[in-house]
């Protein structure tokens, strides 16, 4: 068994991650606009991509396990590094290495984009909270008079003699 199924799975993962990165960039633009209505369809699309990613990852893991079993390799070497050590063909080795590097870069870029989105959303929430706090009156300002002390504070709402 060659590593081509693993390479194809990695290429599919790269495509899905790049697509997810584009959705993440669209989310950034929508969050900057402040359009919640536009954000909902993007979140649904993102959720579908994440599900597809999970399925592709399960498939990749199975292909790696099959490859390891076929080559009687140690299951601890069921990593790209372990596979690269076993492969003899330099062209296949280079192809697998380049695809792995591309996938790693794409995942790193996606992670940075999502951190930016998280920061923007957090800032938006802080702004909304600040705006709400400025709009609600403080309890001290509800009374028009000064600080008068009266006996009414000591009286109960209910008449205890009744």
Short mmCIF file of the C-alpha atoms (twelve columns), coordinates in Angstrom:
data_MODEL
# 
_entry.id   MODEL 
# 
loop_
_atom_site.group_PDB 
_atom_site.id 
_atom_site.type_symbol 
_atom_site.label_atom_id 
_atom_site.label_alt_id 
_atom_site.label_comp_id 
_atom_site.label_asym_id 
_atom_site.label_seq_id 
_atom_site.Cartn_x 
_atom_site.Cartn_y 
_atom_site.Cartn_z 
_atom_site.pdbx_PDB_model_num 
ATOM 1   C CA . UNK A 1   0.000   0.000  0.000  1 
ATOM 2   C CA . UNK A 2   1.392   3.364  -0.975 1 
ATOM 3   C CA . UNK A 3   1.008   6.613  0.898  1 
ATOM 4   C CA . UNK A 4   -1.163  8.091  -1.866 1 
ATOM 5   C CA . UNK A 5   -4.426  7.641  0.105  1 
ATOM 6   C CA . UNK A 6   -2.813  9.469  3.035  1 
ATOM 7   C CA . UNK A 7   -1.606  12.235 0.709  1 
ATOM 8   C CA . UNK A 8   -5.092  12.548 -0.797 1 
ATOM 9   C CA . UNK A 9   -6.618  12.769 2.675  1 
ATOM 10  C CA . UNK A 10  -4.129  15.471 3.633  1 
ATOM 11  C CA . UNK A 11  -4.942  17.389 0.436  1 
ATOM 12  C CA . UNK A 12  -8.648  17.175 1.279  1 
ATOM 13  C CA . UNK A 13  -7.896  18.451 4.784  1 
ATOM 14  C CA . UNK A 14  -5.929  21.348 3.297  1 
ATOM 15  C CA . UNK A 15  -8.866  22.240 1.042  1 
ATOM 16  C CA . UNK A 16  -11.333 22.126 3.919  1 
ATOM 17  C CA . UNK A 17  -9.060  24.207 6.160  1 
ATOM 18  C CA . UNK A 18  -8.563  26.803 3.406  1 
ATOM 19  C CA . UNK A 19  -12.322 26.981 2.907  1 
ATOM 20  C CA . UNK A 20  -12.797 27.359 6.649  1 
ATOM 21  C CA . UNK A 21  -10.170 30.121 6.623  1 
ATOM 22  C CA . UNK A 22  -12.174 32.011 3.982  1 
ATOM 23  C CA . UNK A 23  -15.311 31.688 6.102  1 
ATOM 24  C CA . UNK A 24  -13.338 32.969 9.088  1 
ATOM 25  C CA . UNK A 25  -12.192 36.007 7.093  1 
ATOM 26  C CA . UNK A 26  -15.800 36.662 6.078  1 
ATOM 27  C CA . UNK A 27  -16.777 36.436 9.745  1 
ATOM 28  C CA . UNK A 28  -14.147 39.058 10.555 1 
ATOM 29  C CA . UNK A 29  -15.642 41.448 8.000  1 
ATOM 30  C CA . UNK A 30  -19.173 40.815 9.287  1 
ATOM 31  C CA . UNK A 31  -18.144 41.349 12.913 1 
ATOM 32  C CA . UNK A 32  -16.439 44.618 11.944 1 
ATOM 33  C CA . UNK A 33  -19.682 45.722 10.262 1 
ATOM 34  C CA . UNK A 34  -21.670 44.666 13.302 1 
ATOM 35  C CA . UNK A 35  -24.214 42.750 11.231 1 
ATOM 36  C CA . UNK A 36  -25.593 39.917 13.347 1 
ATOM 37  C CA . UNK A 37  -28.005 38.862 10.587 1 
ATOM 38  C CA . UNK A 38  -25.114 38.214 8.198  1 
ATOM 39  C CA . UNK A 39  -23.219 36.284 10.848 1 
ATOM 40  C CA . UNK A 40  -25.860 33.565 11.306 1 
ATOM 41  C CA . UNK A 41  -25.528 31.959 7.831  1 
ATOM 42  C CA . UNK A 42  -21.739 32.060 8.135  1 
ATOM 43  C CA . UNK A 43  -21.878 30.221 11.449 1 
ATOM 44  C CA . UNK A 44  -24.100 27.551 9.905  1 
ATOM 45  C CA . UNK A 45  -21.723 27.197 6.960  1 
ATOM 46  C CA . UNK A 46  -18.780 27.011 9.357  1 
ATOM 47  C CA . UNK A 47  -20.469 24.277 11.400 1 
ATOM 48  C CA . UNK A 48  -20.960 22.179 8.243  1 
ATOM 49  C CA . UNK A 49  -17.298 22.630 7.309  1 
ATOM 50  C CA . UNK A 50  -16.183 21.564 10.772 1 
ATOM 51  C CA . UNK A 51  -18.290 18.400 10.506 1 
ATOM 52  C CA . UNK A 52  -16.743 17.632 7.105  1 
ATOM 53  C CA . UNK A 53  -13.303 18.260 8.616  1 
ATOM 54  C CA . UNK A 54  -13.980 15.822 11.430 1 
ATOM 55  C CA . UNK A 55  -15.058 13.137 8.946  1 
ATOM 56  C CA . UNK A 56  -11.987 13.722 6.772  1 
ATOM 57  C CA . UNK A 57  -9.742  13.504 9.830  1 
ATOM 58  C CA . UNK A 58  -11.283 10.177 10.887 1 
ATOM 59  C CA . UNK A 59  -10.713 8.863  7.360  1 
ATOM 60  C CA . UNK A 60  -7.088  10.057 7.408  1 
ATOM 61  C CA . UNK A 61  -6.466  8.369  10.751 1 
ATOM 62  C CA . UNK A 62  -7.872  5.090  9.434  1 
ATOM 63  C CA . UNK A 63  -5.681  5.298  6.329  1 
ATOM 64  C CA . UNK A 64  -2.609  5.917  8.486  1 
ATOM 65  C CA . UNK A 65  -3.499  2.953  10.705 1 
ATOM 66  C CA . UNK A 66  -3.986  0.756  7.614  1 
ATOM 67  C CA . UNK A 67  -0.637  1.895  6.216  1 
ATOM 68  C CA . UNK A 68  1.119   1.198  9.521  1 
ATOM 69  C CA . UNK A 69  -0.468  -2.270 9.720  1 
ATOM 70  C CA . UNK A 70  0.467   -3.020 6.095  1 
ATOM 71  C CA . UNK A 71  4.100   -2.050 6.642  1 
ATOM 72  C CA . UNK A 72  4.378   -3.757 10.027 1 
ATOM 73  C CA . UNK A 73  5.505   -0.465 11.511 1 
ATOM 74  C CA . UNK A 74  5.197   0.400  15.165 1 
ATOM 75  C CA . UNK A 75  1.908   2.114  16.036 1 
ATOM 76  C CA . UNK A 76  3.912   4.752  17.886 1 
ATOM 77  C CA . UNK A 77  5.273   5.721  14.460 1 
ATOM 78  C CA . UNK A 78  1.761   6.409  13.172 1 
ATOM 79  C CA . UNK A 79  2.728   10.033 12.637 1 
ATOM 80  C CA . UNK A 80  3.894   11.838 9.537  1 
ATOM 81  C CA . UNK A 81  7.421   11.883 10.941 1 
ATOM 82  C CA . UNK A 82  7.275   8.147  11.561 1 
ATOM 83  C CA . UNK A 83  5.949   7.497  8.059  1 
ATOM 84  C CA . UNK A 84  8.636   9.723  6.528  1 
ATOM 85  C CA . UNK A 85  11.310  7.655  8.267  1 
ATOM 86  C CA . UNK A 86  9.951   4.424  6.755  1 
ATOM 87  C CA . UNK A 87  9.383   5.672  3.183  1 
ATOM 88  C CA . UNK A 88  12.252  4.998  0.784  1 
ATOM 89  C CA . UNK A 89  11.003  6.887  -2.288 1 
ATOM 90  C CA . UNK A 90  12.420  10.439 -2.135 1 
ATOM 91  C CA . UNK A 91  9.757   11.933 -4.401 1 
ATOM 92  C CA . UNK A 92  6.923   10.548 -2.262 1 
ATOM 93  C CA . UNK A 93  8.764   11.599 0.871  1 
ATOM 94  C CA . UNK A 94  9.132   15.192 -0.417 1 
ATOM 95  C CA . UNK A 95  5.498   15.314 -1.540 1 
ATOM 96  C CA . UNK A 96  4.251   14.125 1.851  1 
ATOM 97  C CA . UNK A 97  6.545   16.559 3.637  1 
ATOM 98  C CA . UNK A 98  5.394   19.545 1.528  1 
ATOM 99  C CA . UNK A 99  1.728   18.689 1.994  1 
ATOM 100 C CA . UNK A 100 2.255   18.416 5.735  1 
ATOM 101 C CA . UNK A 101 3.979   21.812 5.833  1 
ATOM 102 C CA . UNK A 102 1.150   23.371 3.805  1 
ATOM 103 C CA . UNK A 103 -1.473  21.881 6.127  1 
ATOM 104 C CA . UNK A 104 0.396   23.126 9.188  1 
ATOM 105 C CA . UNK A 105 0.659   26.666 7.771  1 
ATOM 106 C CA . UNK A 106 -3.032  26.703 6.860  1 
ATOM 107 C CA . UNK A 107 -4.056  25.511 10.324 1 
ATOM 108 C CA . UNK A 108 -1.807  28.134 11.952 1 
ATOM 109 C CA . UNK A 109 -3.292  30.904 9.798  1 
ATOM 110 C CA . UNK A 110 -6.820  29.694 10.603 1 
ATOM 111 C CA . UNK A 111 -6.016  29.688 14.311 1 
ATOM 112 C CA . UNK A 112 -4.714  33.280 14.131 1 
ATOM 113 C CA . UNK A 113 -7.804  34.391 12.206 1 
ATOM 114 C CA . UNK A 114 -10.105 32.783 14.771 1 
ATOM 115 C CA . UNK A 115 -8.188  34.467 17.607 1 
ATOM 116 C CA . UNK A 116 -8.732  37.797 15.838 1 
ATOM 117 C CA . UNK A 117 -12.449 37.034 15.526 1 
ATOM 118 C CA . UNK A 118 -12.627 36.126 19.196 1 
ATOM 119 C CA . UNK A 119 -10.917 39.407 20.158 1 
ATOM 120 C CA . UNK A 120 -13.258 41.436 17.954 1 
ATOM 121 C CA . UNK A 121 -16.339 39.744 19.393 1 
ATOM 122 C CA . UNK A 122 -15.058 40.253 22.927 1 
ATOM 123 C CA . UNK A 123 -14.476 43.965 22.231 1 
ATOM 124 C CA . UNK A 124 -17.962 44.237 20.740 1 
ATOM 125 C CA . UNK A 125 -19.457 42.646 23.840 1 
ATOM 126 C CA . UNK A 126 -17.517 45.029 26.082 1 
ATOM 127 C CA . UNK A 127 -18.789 47.981 24.039 1 
ATOM 128 C CA . UNK A 128 -22.385 46.751 24.312 1 
ATOM 129 C CA . UNK A 129 -22.001 46.265 28.060 1 
ATOM 130 C CA . UNK A 130 -20.515 49.746 28.436 1 
ATOM 131 C CA . UNK A 131 -23.342 51.251 26.380 1 
ATOM 132 C CA . UNK A 132 -25.966 49.493 28.483 1 
ATOM 133 C CA . UNK A 133 -24.298 50.610 31.697 1 
ATOM 134 C CA . UNK A 134 -24.284 54.209 30.484 1 
ATOM 135 C CA . UNK A 135 -27.955 54.056 29.532 1 
ATOM 136 C CA . UNK A 136 -29.315 52.630 32.772 1 
ATOM 137 C CA . UNK A 137 -29.665 55.179 35.543 1 
ATOM 138 C CA . UNK A 138 -27.857 54.640 38.758 1 
ATOM 139 C CA . UNK A 139 -29.976 54.084 41.848 1 
ATOM 140 C CA . UNK A 140 -28.492 57.097 43.594 1 
ATOM 141 C CA . UNK A 141 -29.712 59.440 40.856 1 
ATOM 142 C CA . UNK A 142 -33.326 58.273 41.055 1 
ATOM 143 C CA . UNK A 143 -34.098 60.512 44.041 1 
ATOM 144 C CA . UNK A 144 -34.396 64.201 43.327 1 
ATOM 145 C CA . UNK A 145 -33.658 65.352 46.825 1 
ATOM 146 C CA . UNK A 146 -30.508 65.199 48.828 1 
ATOM 147 C CA . UNK A 147 -29.650 62.580 51.371 1 
ATOM 148 C CA . UNK A 148 -32.467 63.051 53.875 1 
ATOM 149 C CA . UNK A 149 -32.766 60.705 56.734 1 
ATOM 150 C CA . UNK A 150 -36.335 59.894 57.606 1 
ATOM 151 C CA . UNK A 151 -38.209 57.537 59.818 1 
ATOM 152 C CA . UNK A 152 -39.791 55.891 56.781 1 
ATOM 153 C CA . UNK A 153 -36.783 53.657 56.363 1 
ATOM 154 C CA . UNK A 154 -37.484 52.145 59.762 1 
ATOM 155 C CA . UNK A 155 -41.178 51.511 59.094 1 
ATOM 156 C CA . UNK A 156 -42.219 48.187 57.732 1 
ATOM 157 C CA . UNK A 157 -44.430 47.787 54.709 1 
ATOM 158 C CA . UNK A 158 -46.782 45.624 56.736 1 
ATOM 159 C CA . UNK A 159 -48.580 46.862 59.801 1 
ATOM 160 C CA . UNK A 160 -47.524 44.491 62.537 1 
ATOM 161 C CA . UNK A 161 -50.336 45.555 64.910 1 
ATOM 162 C CA . UNK A 162 -53.062 44.278 62.652 1 
# 
